[in-house]
C-alpha positions as YAML, in Angstrom:
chain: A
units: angstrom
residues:
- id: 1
  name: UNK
  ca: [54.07, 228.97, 236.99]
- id: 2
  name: UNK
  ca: [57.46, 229.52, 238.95]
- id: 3
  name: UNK
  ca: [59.26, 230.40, 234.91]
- id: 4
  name: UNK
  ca: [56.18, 232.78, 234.17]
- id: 5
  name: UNK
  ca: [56.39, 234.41, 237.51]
- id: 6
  name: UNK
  ca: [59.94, 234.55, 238.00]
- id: 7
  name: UNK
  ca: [60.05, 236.63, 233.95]
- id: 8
  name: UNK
  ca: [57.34, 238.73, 235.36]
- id: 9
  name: UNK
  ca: [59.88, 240.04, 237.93]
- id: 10
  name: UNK
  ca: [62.97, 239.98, 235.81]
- id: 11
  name: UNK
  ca: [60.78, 242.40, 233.48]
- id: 12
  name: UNK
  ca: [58.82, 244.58, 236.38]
- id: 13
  name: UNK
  ca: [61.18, 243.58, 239.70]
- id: 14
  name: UNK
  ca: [58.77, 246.28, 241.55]
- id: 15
  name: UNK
  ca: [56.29, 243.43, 241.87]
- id: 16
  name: UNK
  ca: [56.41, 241.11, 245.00]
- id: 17
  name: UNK
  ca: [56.23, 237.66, 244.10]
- id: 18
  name: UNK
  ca: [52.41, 237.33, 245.24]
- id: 19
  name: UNK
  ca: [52.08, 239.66, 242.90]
- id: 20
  name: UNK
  ca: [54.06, 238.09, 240.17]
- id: 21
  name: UNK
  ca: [52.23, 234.65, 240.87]
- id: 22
  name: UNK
  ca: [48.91, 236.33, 241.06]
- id: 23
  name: UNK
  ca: [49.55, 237.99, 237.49]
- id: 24
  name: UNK
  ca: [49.94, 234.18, 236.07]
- id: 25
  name: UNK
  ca: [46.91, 232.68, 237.85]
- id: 26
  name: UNK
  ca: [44.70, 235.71, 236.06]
- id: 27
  name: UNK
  ca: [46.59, 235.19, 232.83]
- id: 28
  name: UNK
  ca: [45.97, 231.43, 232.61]
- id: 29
  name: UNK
  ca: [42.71, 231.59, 234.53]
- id: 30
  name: UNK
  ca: [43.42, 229.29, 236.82]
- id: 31
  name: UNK
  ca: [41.20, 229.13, 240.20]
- id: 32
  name: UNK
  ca: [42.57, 231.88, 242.72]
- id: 33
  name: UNK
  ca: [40.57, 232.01, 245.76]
- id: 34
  name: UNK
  ca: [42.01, 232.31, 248.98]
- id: 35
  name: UNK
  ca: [42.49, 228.30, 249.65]
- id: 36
  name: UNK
  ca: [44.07, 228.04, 246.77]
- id: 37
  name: UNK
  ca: [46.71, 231.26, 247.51]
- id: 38
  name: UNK
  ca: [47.01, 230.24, 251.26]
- id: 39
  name: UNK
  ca: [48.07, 226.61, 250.16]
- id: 40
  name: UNK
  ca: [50.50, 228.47, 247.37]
- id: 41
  name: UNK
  ca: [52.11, 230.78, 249.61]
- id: 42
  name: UNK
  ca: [51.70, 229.32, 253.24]
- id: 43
  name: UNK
  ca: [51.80, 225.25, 252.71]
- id: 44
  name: UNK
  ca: [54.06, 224.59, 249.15]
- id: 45
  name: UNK
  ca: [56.34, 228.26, 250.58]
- id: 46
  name: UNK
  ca: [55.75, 229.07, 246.33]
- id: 47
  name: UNK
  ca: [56.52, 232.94, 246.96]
- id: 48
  name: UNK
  ca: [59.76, 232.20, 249.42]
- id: 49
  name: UNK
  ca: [61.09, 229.95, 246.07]
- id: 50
  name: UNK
  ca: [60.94, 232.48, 243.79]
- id: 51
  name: UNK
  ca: [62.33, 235.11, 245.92]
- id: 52
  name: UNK
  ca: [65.07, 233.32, 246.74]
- id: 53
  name: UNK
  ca: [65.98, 232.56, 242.84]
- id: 54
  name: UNK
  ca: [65.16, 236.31, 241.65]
- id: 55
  name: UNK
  ca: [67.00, 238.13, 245.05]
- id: 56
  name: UNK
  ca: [70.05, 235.76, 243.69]
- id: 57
  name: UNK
  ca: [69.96, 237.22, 240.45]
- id: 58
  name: UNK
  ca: [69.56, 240.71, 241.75]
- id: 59
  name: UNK
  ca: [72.21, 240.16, 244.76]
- id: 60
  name: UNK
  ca: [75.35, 238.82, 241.35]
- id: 61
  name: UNK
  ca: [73.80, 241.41, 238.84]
- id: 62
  name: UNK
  ca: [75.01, 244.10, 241.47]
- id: 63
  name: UNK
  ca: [78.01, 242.30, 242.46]
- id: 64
  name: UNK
  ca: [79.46, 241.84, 238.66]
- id: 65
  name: UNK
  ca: [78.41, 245.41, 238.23]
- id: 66
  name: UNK
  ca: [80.66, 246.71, 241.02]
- id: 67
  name: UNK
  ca: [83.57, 244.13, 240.33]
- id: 68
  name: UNK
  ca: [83.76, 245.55, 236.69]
- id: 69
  name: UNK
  ca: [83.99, 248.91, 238.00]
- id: 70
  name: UNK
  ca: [86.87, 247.42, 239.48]
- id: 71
  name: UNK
  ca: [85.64, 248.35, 243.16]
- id: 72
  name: UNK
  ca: [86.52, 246.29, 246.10]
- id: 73
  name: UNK
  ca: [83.59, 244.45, 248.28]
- id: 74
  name: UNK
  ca: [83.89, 242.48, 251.09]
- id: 75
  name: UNK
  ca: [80.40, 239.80, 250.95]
- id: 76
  name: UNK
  ca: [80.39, 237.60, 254.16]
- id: 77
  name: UNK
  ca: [78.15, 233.97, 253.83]
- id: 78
  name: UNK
  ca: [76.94, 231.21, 251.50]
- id: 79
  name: UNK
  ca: [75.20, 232.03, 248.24]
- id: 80
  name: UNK
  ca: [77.26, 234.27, 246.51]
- id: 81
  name: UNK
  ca: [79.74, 232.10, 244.41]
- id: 82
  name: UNK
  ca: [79.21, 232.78, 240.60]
- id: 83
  name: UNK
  ca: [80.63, 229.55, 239.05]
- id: 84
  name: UNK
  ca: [79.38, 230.20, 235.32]
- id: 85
  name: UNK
  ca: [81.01, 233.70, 235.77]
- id: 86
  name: UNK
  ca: [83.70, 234.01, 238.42]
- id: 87
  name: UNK
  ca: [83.76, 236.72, 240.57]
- id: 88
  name: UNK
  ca: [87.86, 238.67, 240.10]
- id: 89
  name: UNK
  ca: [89.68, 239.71, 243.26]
- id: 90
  name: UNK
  ca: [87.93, 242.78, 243.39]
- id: 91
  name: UNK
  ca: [84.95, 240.45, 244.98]
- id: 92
  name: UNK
  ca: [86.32, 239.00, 248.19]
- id: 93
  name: UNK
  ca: [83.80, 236.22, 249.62]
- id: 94
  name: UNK
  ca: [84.08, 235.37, 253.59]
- id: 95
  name: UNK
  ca: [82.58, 232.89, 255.49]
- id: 96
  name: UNK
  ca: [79.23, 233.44, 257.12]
- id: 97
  name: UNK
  ca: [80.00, 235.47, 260.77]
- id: 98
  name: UNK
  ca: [77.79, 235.64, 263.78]
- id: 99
  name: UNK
  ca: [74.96, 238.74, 264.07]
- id: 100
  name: UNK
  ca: [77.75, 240.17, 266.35]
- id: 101
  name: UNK
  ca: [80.36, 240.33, 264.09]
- id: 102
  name: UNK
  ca: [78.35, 241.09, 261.13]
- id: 103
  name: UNK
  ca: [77.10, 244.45, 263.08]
- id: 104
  name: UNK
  ca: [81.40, 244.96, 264.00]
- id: 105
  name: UNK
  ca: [82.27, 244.45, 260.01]
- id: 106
  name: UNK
  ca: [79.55, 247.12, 259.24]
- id: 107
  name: UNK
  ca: [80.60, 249.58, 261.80]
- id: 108
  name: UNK
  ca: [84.24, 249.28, 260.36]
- id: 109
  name: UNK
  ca: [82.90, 249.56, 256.66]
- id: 110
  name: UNK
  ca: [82.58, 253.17, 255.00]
- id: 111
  name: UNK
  ca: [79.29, 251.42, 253.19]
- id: 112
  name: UNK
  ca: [77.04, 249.03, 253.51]
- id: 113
  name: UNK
  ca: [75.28, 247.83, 250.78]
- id: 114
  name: UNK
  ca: [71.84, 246.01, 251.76]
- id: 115
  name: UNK
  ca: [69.88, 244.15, 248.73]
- id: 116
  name: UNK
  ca: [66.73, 243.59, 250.72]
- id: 117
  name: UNK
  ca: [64.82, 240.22, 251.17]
- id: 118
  name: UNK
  ca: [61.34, 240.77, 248.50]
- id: 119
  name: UNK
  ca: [60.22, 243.69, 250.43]
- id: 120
  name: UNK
  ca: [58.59, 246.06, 247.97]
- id: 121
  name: UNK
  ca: [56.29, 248.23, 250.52]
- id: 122
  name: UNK
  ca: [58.11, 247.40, 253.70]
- id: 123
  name: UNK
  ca: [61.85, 247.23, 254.67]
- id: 124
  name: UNK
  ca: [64.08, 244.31, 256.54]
- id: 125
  name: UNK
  ca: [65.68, 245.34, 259.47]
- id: 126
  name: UNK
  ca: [69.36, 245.67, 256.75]
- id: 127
  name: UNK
  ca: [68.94, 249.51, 255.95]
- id: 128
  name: UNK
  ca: [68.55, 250.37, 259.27]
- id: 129
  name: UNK
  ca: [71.34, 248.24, 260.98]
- id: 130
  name: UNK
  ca: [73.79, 249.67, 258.38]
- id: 131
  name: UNK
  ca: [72.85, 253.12, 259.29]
- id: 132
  name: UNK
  ca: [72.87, 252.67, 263.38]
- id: 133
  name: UNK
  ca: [76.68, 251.04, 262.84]
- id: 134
  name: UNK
  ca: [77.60, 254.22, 261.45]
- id: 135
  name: UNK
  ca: [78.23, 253.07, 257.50]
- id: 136
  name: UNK
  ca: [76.71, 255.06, 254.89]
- id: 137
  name: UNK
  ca: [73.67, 252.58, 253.56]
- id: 138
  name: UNK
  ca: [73.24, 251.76, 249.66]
- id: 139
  name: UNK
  ca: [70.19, 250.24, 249.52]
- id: 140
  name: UNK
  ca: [67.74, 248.84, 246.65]
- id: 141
  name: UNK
  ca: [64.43, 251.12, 247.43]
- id: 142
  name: UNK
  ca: [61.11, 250.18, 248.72]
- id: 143
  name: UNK
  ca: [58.34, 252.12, 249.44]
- id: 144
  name: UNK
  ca: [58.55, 252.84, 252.83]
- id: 145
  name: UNK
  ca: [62.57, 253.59, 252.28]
- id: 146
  name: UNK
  ca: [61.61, 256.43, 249.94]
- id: 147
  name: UNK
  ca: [58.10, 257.82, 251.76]
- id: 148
  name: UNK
  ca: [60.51, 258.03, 255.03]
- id: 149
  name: UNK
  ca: [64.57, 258.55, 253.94]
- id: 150
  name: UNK
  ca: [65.99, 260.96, 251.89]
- id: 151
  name: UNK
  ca: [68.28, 259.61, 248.42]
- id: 152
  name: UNK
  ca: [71.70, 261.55, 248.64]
- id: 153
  name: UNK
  ca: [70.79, 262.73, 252.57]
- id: 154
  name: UNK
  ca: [70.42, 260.08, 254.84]
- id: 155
  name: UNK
  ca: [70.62, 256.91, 252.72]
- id: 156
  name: UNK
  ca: [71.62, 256.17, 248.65]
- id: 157
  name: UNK
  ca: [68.37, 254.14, 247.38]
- id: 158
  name: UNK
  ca: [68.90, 252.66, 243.65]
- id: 159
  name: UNK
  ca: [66.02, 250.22, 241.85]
- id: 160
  name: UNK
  ca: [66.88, 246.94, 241.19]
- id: 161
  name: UNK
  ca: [66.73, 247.33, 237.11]
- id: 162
  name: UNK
  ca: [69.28, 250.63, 237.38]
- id: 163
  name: UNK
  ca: [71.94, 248.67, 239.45]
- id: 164
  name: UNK
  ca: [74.49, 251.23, 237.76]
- id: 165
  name: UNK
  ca: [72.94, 253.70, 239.95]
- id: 166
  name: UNK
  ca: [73.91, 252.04, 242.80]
- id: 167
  name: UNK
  ca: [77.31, 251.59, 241.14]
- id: 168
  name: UNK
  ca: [77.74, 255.39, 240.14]
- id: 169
  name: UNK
  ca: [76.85, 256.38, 244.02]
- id: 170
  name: UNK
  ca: [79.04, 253.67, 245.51]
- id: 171
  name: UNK
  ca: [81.86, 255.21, 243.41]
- id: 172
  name: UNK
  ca: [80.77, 259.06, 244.52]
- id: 173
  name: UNK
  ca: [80.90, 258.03, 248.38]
- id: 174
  name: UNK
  ca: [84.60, 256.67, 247.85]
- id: 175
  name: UNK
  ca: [85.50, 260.09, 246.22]
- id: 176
  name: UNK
  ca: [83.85, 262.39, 248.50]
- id: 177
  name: UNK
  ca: [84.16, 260.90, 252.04]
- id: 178
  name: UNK
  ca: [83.56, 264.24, 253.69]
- id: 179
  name: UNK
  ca: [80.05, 264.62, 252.20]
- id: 180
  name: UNK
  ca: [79.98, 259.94, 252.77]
- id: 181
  name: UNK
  ca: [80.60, 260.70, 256.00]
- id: 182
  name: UNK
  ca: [77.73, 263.44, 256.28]
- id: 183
  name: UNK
  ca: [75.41, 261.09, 254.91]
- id: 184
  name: UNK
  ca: [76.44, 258.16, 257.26]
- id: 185
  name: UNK
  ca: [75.75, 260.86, 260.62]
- id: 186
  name: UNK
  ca: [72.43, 261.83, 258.83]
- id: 187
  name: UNK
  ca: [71.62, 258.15, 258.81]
- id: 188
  name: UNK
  ca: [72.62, 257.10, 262.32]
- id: 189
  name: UNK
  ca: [70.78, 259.79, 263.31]
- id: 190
  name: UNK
  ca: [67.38, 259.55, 261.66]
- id: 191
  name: UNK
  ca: [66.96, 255.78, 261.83]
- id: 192
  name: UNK
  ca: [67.99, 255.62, 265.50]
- id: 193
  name: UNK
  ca: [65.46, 258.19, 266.12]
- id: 194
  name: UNK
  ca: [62.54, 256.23, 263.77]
- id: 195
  name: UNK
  ca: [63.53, 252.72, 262.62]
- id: 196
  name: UNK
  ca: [65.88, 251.73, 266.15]
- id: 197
  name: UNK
  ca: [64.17, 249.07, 268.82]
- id: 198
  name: UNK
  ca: [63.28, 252.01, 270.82]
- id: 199
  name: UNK
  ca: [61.14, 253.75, 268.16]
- id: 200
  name: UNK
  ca: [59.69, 250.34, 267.60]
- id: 201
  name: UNK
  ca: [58.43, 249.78, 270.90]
- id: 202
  name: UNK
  ca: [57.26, 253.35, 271.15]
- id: 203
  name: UNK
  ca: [55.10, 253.01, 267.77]
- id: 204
  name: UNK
  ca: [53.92, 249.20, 269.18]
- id: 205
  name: UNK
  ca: [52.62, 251.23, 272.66]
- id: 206
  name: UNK
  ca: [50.98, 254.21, 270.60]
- id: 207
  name: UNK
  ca: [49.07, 250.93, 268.50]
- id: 208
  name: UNK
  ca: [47.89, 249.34, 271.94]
- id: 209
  name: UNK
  ca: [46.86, 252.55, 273.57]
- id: 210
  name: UNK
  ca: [44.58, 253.33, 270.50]
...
């Protein structure tokens, strides 16, 4: 089940893992109810495992992409060693920081680049910190990212099978940081103003007054 799903996301990485689990239980017809799925996903944590295996995949795919276009990155924490295929200089691998200084590095950064946790409809709270610390945010897209930002205005969105995308933007931005540094004020602006804490507690009092 976890090789079958795991392929089903390496072909389609749109789908969630649910999803990609889902799509084997049909396939195989094996019992799916919803004991079954809330002992899959909520006791044995089945989804969380493959996430973690396919976001790793994802999170080197992008980071050999960018070190062979010979462009600098600074990654901070565990998990992002490549021993079959070593990373070159370009790649420079920190040890894991605080939330403080993590929010410092970004506001020094010109970009940020967030690979999201599995979120295909949603977003993590990574695009939106990027933007609010003033760095331009590269992000893999979601649904919500592209009903509510704006690719090239307020935030560069790439899928996860065009990484090159990402690559060809993050190379634009370092050419161009007059129009990089537009984007990063369009950002700020736009996610403080939707996506900070204080448009969160607004939307969370507009849901209770309902």
């Amino acid at each position: 089940m976890y090789r079958n799903a795991i392929n089903y996301i390496f072909n389609d990485p749109t789908l969630s893992a649910e999803d990609a689990v889902k799509k084997y239980l049909d396939e195989t017809g094996i019992k799916s109810g919803r004991d079954e799925l809330y002992k899959l996903f909520i006791v044995d944590k089945v989804s969380r495992q493959i996430e973690d295996i396919v976001r790793r995949h994802y999170k080197l795919l992008i980071m050999h992409a960018l070190d062979d276009a010979d462009i600098k990155v600074d990654v901070y924490g565990e998990g992002w060693e490549d021993d079959e295929n070593p990373f070159s200089e370009n790649i420079r691998i920190h040890d894991r920081v605080s939330p403080m200084e993590c929010h410092k590095l970004i506001g020094d950064a010109k970009i940020d680049l967030s690979i999201m946790p599995w979120f295909k409809k949603g977003s993590s709270e990574k695009p939106f910190a990027g933007m609010m610390n003033g760095a331009v945010c590269v992000s893999d897209s979601s649904t919500y990212l592209e009903k509510n930002y704006i690719d090239g205005t307020d935030i560069m969105l790439f899928d996860l099978d065009q990484v090159e995308k990402a690559v060809k933007d993050i190379k634009w931005l370092l050419s161009n940081p007059d129009q990089a540094e537009i984007i990063a004020r369009n950002g700020y602006y736009h996610a403080v103003d939707s996506d900070g804490t204080d448009a969160r507690i607004r939307q969370m009092l507009e849901l209770m007054m309902r």
